């Protein structure tokens, strides 16, 4: 419904005027058409290069067919046509468009493209291939990834333009796909491509992508709007005609050259407005945006035109927006206003120059066309333009904005992400890693098992050392072996928290296994030598032997850095005979050792009020297991603090005379919450369910933890040893009572070795 009110010097832009051609019936005709369109749209156009690319493309895809049944090359040819006509930039992007699917879909590699068409084309093709992978996932949580990746690849914006052209053609030909693929493609387009197109200022592209997606995603609403608009079209055209007439006259009087059209709003934007305002199509007066496009380089003429319009129609002041002096974030410039038309309805008007209009429709491409050549045709784009373009795009992305698309990009701040790199799995999946990351980091990022078994890596097909620093764009594959385990220097090579944590954990697990091995070796040796040493003793002796502790000592044994014989000799020399005799019955097993930490709780102090107990280490004797409330005495040991025994303990009684000087009086502290190991001996008649009855009885007493129960039965009589953690003697007595009540239990008493 465009309506040209004056002879525009450059009226070739409406797509209706573009020569049409259907690719696919004759390769030579297709080529001729493409070349003529290239010459028409691009100022400097290397026809030889484009012809070579076209022939290469036809050859490379010769065995491929589109879902529609057409030869595959018609797709890249159409993408190239879009690049020529709708985003006209240069012949390099046309060539890249022709070759964009070659690497992914044919047997030709990026190397072939590079050899035949140079690095510039190859880089664009490579970038466009990688970007498709990034766009594939539509999880919104990944939005940040898209932004970051786009930015990392934005050094050549032609990558993005080729990708958009590719998507546009796929959307235009979406009908031949299955319903499921249509929906997936449409959703992805609506959620990712359209907002990005908007952000790049590719106005036409954004609207078309939105409408094409909308048609797939909500066909009923799309059709409804289409039908209603068709019904009101005549009416709308009449509105425009009547509205435009007096304006055209006045503008001409003032010597302005211009075009007025009433472009219907896009379906999707009408739909959104309907939802937002709760109105039907018929109730909406602003289905048309009236545009006055001035053929001038003088921006002031826009204000002149605005003045003329507002003399004829009453403007609505609050609707006036001056995007000329203050362009939108994406660079869009125009004057917007609404006026009350002859029949009392508001009409939206946009006033802009031809350059501004081109920019609104084609974004970045137009920006540079006009920069280099404000004349009628496209210009050649050189390296500095591209660089400037990249800067421009970065600026666009760096500015937070207010619309939905801008919100998507809002959190984006380039400088925050400069220390990240974007690398790819062999399948093209994107991984974001900190700058300086190595194949080890990459491997652990994939999976901890991949990391643990990593023996090497290939970056872009070449084997690299594991400390090789990855850079953005690298494609990394990890070589693994199931016999591999992490090395200690991996901790240094890895820089991510994830990798470091995994490596440390695996190394620790391994060490733990070696420690257990070492302890077994030691136990055998100690038995042979008749050494009865508990874990406390071993800790102390290991330190005396200049090891970090007993685990280091065991580890050294397991790894062979000391032989069992040498270790035995070393310890034997360190053992003091006196210390060994202090606790003659201290043959402690590993199980008891595990509870050492609990037993170290103080809970007790010296009776002597002048002495400080805070620095003394107390431990509870295993022979009699004292608990708070028991009468106790302490025996000062060599190197392991004061051992707490019950006063009645036979070991103390035996040693009493000899050890008089080492015996100290102790008192329980009032502190609560301690857990003390107590051993209880139970006897009674053996019957089924006895063990179960014992454990249930004990558990029924609050806050009781059972460490172990063993039952031996002979001749219908059982004897059981129960070890439990209790707070004090009172607690233990409650347990005794419960146990006494069990049917068949004869005796319950403290157990002493
Ligand atoms: Mn494609």
XYZ file of C-alpha atoms and ligand atoms in Angstrom, residues 72 75 79 100-101 166 170, ligand 1:
8
model
C 20.629 -27.883 -1.957
C 19.591 -22.371 -0.281
C 21.131 -16.569 1.274
C 28.213 -21.028 4.652
C 26.995 -24.642 4.737
C 20.655 -17.901 6.497
C 15.148 -20.936 6.323
Mn 22.175 -22.606 5.881
